[in-house]
Coordinates of C-alpha atoms in Angstrom, one line a residue:
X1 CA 14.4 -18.9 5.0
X2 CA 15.3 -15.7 7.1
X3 CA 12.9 -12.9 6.5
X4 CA 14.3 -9.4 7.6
X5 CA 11.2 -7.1 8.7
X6 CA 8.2 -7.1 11.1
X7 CA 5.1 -5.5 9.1
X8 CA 2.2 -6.9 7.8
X9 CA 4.0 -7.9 4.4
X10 CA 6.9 -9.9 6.3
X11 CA 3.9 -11.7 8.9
X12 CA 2.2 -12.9 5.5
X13 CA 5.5 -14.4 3.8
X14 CA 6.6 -16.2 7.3
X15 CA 2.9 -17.5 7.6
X16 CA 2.5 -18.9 3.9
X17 CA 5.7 -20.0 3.6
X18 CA 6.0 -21.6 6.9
X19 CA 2.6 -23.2 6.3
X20 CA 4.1 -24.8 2.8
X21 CA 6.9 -26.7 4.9
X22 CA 9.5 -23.8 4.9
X23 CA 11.7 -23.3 7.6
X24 CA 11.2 -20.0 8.5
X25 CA 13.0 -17.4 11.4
X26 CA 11.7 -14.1 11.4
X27 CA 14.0 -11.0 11.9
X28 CA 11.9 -8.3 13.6
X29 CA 13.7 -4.9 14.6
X30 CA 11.4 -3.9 16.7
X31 CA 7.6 -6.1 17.8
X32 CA 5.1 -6.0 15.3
X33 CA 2.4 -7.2 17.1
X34 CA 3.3 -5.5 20.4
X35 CA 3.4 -1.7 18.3
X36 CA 0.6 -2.7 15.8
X37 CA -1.4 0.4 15.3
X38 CA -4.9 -0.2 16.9
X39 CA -6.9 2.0 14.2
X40 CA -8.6 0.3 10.8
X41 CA -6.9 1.0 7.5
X42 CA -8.7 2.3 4.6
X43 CA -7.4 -0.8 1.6
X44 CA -8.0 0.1 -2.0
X45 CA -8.5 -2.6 -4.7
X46 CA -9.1 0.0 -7.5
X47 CA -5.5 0.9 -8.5
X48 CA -6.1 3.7 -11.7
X49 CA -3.5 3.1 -14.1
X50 CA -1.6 0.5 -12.8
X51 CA -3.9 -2.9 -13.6
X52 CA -0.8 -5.0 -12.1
X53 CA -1.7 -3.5 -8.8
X54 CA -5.3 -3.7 -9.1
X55 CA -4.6 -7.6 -9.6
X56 CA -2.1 -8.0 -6.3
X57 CA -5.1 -6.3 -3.9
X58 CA -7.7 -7.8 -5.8
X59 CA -6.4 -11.6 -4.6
X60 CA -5.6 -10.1 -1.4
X61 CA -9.2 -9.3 -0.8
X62 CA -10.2 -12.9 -1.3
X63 CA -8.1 -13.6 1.3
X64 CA -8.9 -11.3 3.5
X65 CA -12.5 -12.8 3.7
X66 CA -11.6 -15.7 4.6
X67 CA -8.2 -15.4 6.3
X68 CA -7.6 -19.0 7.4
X69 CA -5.3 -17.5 10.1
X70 CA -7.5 -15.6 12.3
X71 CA -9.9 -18.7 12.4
X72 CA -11.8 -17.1 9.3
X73 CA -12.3 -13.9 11.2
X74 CA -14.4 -11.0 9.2
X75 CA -11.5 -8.4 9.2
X76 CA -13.6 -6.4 7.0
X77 CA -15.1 -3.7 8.9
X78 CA -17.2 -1.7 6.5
X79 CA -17.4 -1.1 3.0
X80 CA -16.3 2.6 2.1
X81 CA -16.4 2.7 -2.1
X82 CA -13.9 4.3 -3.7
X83 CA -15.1 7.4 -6.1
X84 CA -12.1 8.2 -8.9
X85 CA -12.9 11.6 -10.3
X86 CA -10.7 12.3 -13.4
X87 CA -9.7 15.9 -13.7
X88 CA -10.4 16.2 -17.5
X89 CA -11.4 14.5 -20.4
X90 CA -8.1 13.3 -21.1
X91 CA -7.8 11.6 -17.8
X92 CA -11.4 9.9 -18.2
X93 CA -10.4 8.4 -21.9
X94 CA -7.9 6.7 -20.2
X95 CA -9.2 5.3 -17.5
X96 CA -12.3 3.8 -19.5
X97 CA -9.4 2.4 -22.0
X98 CA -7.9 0.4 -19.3
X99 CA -11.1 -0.7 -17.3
X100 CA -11.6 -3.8 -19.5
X101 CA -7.8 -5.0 -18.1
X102 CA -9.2 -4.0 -14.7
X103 CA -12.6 -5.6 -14.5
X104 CA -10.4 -9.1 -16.2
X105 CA -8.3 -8.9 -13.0
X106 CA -11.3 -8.5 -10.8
X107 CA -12.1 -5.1 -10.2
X108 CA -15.6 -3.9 -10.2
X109 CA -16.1 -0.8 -11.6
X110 CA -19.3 1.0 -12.2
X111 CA -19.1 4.3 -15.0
X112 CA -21.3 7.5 -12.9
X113 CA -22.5 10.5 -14.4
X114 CA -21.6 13.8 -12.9
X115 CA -24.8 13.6 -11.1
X116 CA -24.3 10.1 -10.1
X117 CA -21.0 11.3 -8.6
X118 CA -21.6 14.3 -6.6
X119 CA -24.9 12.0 -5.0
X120 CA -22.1 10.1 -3.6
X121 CA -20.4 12.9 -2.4
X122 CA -22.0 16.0 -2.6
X123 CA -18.9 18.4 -1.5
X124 CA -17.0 17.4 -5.1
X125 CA -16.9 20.9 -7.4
X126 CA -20.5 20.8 -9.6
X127 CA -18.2 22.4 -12.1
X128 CA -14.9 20.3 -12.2
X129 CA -16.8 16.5 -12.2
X130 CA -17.4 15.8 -15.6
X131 CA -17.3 12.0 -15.0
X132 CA -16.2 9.9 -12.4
X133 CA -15.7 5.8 -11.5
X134 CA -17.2 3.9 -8.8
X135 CA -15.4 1.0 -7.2
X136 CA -17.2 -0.8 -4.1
X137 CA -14.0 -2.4 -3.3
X138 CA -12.8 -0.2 -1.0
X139 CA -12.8 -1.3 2.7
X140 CA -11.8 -0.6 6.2
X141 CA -9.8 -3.5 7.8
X142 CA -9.0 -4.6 11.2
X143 CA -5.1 -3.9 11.2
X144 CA -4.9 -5.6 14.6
X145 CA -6.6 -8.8 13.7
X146 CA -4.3 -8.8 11.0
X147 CA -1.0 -8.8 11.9
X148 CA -2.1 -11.2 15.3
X149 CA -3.5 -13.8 13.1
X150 CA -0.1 -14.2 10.7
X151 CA 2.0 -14.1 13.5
X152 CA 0.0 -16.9 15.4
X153 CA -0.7 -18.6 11.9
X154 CA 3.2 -18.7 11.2
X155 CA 4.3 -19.8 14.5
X156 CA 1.4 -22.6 14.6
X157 CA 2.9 -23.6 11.7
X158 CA 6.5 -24.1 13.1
X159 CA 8.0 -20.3 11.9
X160 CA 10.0 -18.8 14.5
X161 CA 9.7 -15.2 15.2
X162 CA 12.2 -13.2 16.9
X163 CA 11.6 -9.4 18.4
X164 CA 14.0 -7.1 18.9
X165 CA 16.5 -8.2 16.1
X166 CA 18.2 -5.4 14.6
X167 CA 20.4 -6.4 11.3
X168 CA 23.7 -4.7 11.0
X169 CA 25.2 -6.7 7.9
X170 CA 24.1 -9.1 5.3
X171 CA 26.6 -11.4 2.8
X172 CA 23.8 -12.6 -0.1
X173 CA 27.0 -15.3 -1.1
X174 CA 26.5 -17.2 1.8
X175 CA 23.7 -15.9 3.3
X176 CA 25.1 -14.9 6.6
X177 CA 23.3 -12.4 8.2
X178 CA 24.5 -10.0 11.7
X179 CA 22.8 -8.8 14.3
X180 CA 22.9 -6.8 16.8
X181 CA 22.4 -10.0 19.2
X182 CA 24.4 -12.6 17.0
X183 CA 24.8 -14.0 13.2
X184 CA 22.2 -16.2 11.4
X185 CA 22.9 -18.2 8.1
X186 CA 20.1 -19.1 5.7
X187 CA 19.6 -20.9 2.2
X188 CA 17.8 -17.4 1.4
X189 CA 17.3 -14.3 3.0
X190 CA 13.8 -12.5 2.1
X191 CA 14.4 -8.6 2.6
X192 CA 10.6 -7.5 3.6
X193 CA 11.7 -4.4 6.1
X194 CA 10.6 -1.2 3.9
X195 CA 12.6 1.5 2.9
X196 CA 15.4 -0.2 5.4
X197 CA 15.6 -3.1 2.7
X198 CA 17.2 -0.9 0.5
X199 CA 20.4 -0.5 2.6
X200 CA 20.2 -4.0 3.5
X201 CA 20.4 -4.5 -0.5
X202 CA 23.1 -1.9 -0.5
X203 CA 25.5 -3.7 2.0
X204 CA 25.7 -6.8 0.2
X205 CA 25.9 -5.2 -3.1
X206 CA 22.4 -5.1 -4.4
X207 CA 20.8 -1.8 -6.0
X208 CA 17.3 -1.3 -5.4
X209 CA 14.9 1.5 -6.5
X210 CA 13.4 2.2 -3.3
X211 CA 13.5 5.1 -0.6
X212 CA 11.7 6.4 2.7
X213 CA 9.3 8.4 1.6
X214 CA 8.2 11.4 4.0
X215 CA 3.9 11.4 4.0
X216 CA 1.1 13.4 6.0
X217 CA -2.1 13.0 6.8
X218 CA -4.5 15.7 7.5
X219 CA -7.7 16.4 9.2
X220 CA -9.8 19.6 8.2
X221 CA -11.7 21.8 11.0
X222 CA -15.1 20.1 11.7
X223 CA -17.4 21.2 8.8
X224 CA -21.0 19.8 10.4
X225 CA -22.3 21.0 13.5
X226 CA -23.3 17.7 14.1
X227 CA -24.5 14.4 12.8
X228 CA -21.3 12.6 10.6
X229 CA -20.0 12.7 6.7
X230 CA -21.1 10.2 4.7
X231 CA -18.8 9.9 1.5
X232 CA -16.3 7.9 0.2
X233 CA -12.7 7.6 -0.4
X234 CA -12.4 10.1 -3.0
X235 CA -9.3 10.3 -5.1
X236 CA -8.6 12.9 -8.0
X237 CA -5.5 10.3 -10.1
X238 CA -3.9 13.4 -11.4
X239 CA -3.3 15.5 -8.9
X240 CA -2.6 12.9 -5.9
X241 CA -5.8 14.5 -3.5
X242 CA -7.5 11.9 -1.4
X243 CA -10.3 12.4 0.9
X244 CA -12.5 10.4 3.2
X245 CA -15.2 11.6 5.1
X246 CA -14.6 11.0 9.3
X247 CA -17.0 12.4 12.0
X248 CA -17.4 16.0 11.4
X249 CA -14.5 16.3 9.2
X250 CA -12.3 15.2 6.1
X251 CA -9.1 13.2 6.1
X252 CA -6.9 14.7 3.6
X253 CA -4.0 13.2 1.7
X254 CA -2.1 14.4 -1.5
X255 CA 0.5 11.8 -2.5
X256 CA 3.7 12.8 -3.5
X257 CA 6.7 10.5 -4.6
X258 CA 10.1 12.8 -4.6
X259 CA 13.7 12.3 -3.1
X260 CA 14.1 15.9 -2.9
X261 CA 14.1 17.4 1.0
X262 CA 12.3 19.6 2.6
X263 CA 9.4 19.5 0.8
X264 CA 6.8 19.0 3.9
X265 CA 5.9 22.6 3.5
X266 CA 5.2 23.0 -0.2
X267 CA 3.3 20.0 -0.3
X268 CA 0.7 21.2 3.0
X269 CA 0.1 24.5 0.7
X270 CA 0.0 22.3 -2.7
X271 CA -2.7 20.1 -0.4
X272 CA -4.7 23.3 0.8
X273 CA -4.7 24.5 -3.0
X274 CA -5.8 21.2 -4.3
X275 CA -8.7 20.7 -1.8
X276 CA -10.3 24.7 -2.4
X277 CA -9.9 23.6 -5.7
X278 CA -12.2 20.4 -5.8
X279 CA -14.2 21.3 -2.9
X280 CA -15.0 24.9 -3.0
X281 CA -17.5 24.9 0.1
X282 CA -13.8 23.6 1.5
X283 CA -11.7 26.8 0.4
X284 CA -11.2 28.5 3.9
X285 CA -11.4 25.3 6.3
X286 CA -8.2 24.7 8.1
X287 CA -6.6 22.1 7.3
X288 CA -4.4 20.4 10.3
X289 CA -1.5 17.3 10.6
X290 CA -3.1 14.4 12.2
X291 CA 0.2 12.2 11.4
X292 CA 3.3 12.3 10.0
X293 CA 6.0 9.2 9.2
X294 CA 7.5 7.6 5.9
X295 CA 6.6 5.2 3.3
X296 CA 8.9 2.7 1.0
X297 CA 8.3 3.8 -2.7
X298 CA 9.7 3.3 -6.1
X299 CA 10.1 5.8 -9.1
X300 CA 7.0 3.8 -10.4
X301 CA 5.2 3.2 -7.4
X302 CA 4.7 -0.1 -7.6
X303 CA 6.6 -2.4 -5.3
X304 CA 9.7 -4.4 -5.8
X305 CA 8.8 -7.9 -5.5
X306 CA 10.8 -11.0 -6.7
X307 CA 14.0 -12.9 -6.9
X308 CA 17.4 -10.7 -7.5
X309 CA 19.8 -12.8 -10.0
X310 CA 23.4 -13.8 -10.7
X311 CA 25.3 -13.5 -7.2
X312 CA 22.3 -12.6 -5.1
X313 CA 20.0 -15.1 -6.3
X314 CA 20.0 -15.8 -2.2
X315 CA 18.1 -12.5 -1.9
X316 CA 14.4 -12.2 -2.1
X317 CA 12.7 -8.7 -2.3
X318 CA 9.0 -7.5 -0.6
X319 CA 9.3 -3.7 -0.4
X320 CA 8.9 -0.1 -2.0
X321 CA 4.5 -0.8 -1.4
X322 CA 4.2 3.0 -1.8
X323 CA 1.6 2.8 1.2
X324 CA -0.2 -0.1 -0.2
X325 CA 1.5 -2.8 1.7
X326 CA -1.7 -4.1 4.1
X327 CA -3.9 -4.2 0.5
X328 CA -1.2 -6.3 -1.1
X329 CA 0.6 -8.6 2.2
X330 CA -1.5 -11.6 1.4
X331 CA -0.5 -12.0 -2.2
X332 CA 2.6 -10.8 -1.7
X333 CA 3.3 -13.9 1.0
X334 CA 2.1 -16.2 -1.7
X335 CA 4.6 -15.1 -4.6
X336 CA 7.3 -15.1 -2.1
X337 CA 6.7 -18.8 -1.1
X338 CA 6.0 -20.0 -4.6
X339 CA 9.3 -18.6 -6.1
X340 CA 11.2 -20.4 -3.4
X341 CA 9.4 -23.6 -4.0
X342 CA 10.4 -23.1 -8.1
X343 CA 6.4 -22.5 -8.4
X344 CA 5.2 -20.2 -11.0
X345 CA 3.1 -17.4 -8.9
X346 CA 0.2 -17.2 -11.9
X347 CA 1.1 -13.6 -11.9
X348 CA 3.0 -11.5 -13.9
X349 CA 5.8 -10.4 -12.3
X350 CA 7.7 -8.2 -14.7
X351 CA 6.1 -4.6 -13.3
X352 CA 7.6 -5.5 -10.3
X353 CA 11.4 -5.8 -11.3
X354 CA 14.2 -5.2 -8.5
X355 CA 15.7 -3.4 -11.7
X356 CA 16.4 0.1 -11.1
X357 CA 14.2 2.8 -13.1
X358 CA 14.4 6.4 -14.0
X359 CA 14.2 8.6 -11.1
X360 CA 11.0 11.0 -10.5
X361 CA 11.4 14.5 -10.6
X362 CA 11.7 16.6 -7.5
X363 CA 7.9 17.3 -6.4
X364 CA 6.4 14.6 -9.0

């Protein structure tokens, strides 16, 4: 097996699938483990309106706790919640009518009054929380530890993995794949390298519904004199606005899934507008880019994962996470290695088809 990609998601497939008796290489544009970002990752298991991705970062978790690679390590830093504030009554119908399906997949979930809510986090409009969901599964992990303890795991296990490979060409009828530094030939060829999988796809005839995304991540003005902020990963489903509380500030997110351009500057403003409008004491803070980069996404925003058919049956697929790759790596490594072995994953695979869907609407 010859796994194109060097993130977390291509680190858990080369582990499990090494440690199941696969021969693996590992294709790695650049060094995972040498530009690993130090800083913990916020994971969500609570995935509203999407159960199939609840379920992937739910077994994930498990794993996590244990994580047989890093020696059983606690990568687990802190337990952060994870409030869900519908924005009307519409939007809270919905999400009790599916959080049966999410609490059978594993999900804990906890209705809150209003009250409830805004003791959690006590900057949330008085007037716009008419309900809310609490999910305790929402964590900050050691992103270091991570990607260290599959790439040791995989190696110990016999997987080879190889820095600095940069792939220039792949055939999925032979399995033949160029590099910058040479040509490798594989029974099958697992494409687990982003948005960059998708022109890997492209080159040997493949169509997949995935893209670079462009995403930000901002940090308000301090808004405490001192002392820290104590709430929770706060998301509003409808409208895309995240926030967590850090230090004397907020992080602020508003996700956005488009292929239109230039849309960095609309979305800051639609972000600003969003935030005065579910934090009022929040209306005139300035609100400033902390980082900037690109996420793989689908039109659905769940992530390709599986087997293509027909003349690429060669090709396996691991990409389009939508920014929830670390929260769904360890699963994903298992499904990968199970559909190689002819294994059924004990997951339903069908939401995340390599079949192309409808494209989102510019600014969606």
């Amino acid at each position: 097996m010859l796994i194109i990609g060097g993130g977390v998601t291509a680190l858990s497939i080369s582990y499990h699938c090494a440690r199941a008796g696969i021969d693996v290489i590992l294709l790695d544009p650049d060094d995972a483990e040498a530009t690993v970002a130090q800083a913990a990752r916020p994971v969500r298991t609570y995935q509203p309106g999407k159960v199939h991705n609840s379920e992937l970062t739910v077994r994930s978790l498990a794993d996590y706790r244990a994580f047989t690679p890093a020696g059983g390590a606690d990568l687990v830093l802190s337990e952060i919640g994870w409030l869900v504030i519908p924005v009307d009554r519409q939007e809270a119908v919905e999400l009790e009518r599916e959080s049966a399906a999410q609490r059978a997949v594993g999900v804990e979930l906890e209705p809150l009054t209003p009250h409830q809510a805004r003791t959690r986090n006590p900057w949330l409009d008085p007037a716009g929380t008419e309900s809310a969901v609490w999910c305790p599964q929402s964590y900050l992990l050691d992103v270091d530890k991570v990607v260290r303890g599959y790439a040791d795991g995989a190696r110990k296990h016999g997987a080879r993995l190889l820095a600095g490979q940069r792939v220039t060409g792949l055939d999925s009828k032979n399995g033949h794949v160029a590099t910058a530094r040479g040509e490798f030939a594989a029974e099958s060829v697992v494409l687990a390298a982003g948005a960059g999988s998708c022109a890997l796809a492209t080159s040997a005839g493949l169509e997949l519904p995935l893209w670079a995304q462009s995403a930000e991540l901002f940090r308000t003005d301090p808004v405490l004199t001192d002392g820290g902020l104590d709430t929770p990963f706060t998301v509003h489903p409808a409208s895309g606005l995240k926030t967590l509380g850090s230090g004397r500030s907020f992080l602020v997110g508003l996700e956005r899934v488009s292929k239109q351009e230039g849309m960095r500057d609309v979305w800051f403003r639609q972000a600003a507008e969003e935030l005065a409008a579910r934090y009022p004491k929040l209306k005139d803070v300035g609100l400033h880019s902390v980082w900037t980069g690109t996420v793989d996404v689908t039109p659905t925003r769940t992530a390709c994962i599986g087997r293509a058919r027909d003349a690429h049956e060669r090709i396996f697929v691991a990409a389009g996470y939508t920014g929830q790759d670390l929260g769904q790596a360890p699963a994903t490594g298992r499904i990968i290695r199970d559909l190689y072995l002819g294994r059924s994953p004990g997951i339903d695979l069908a939401p995340f088809t390599l079949t192309p869907s409808t494209p989102v609407q510019s600014g969606a």
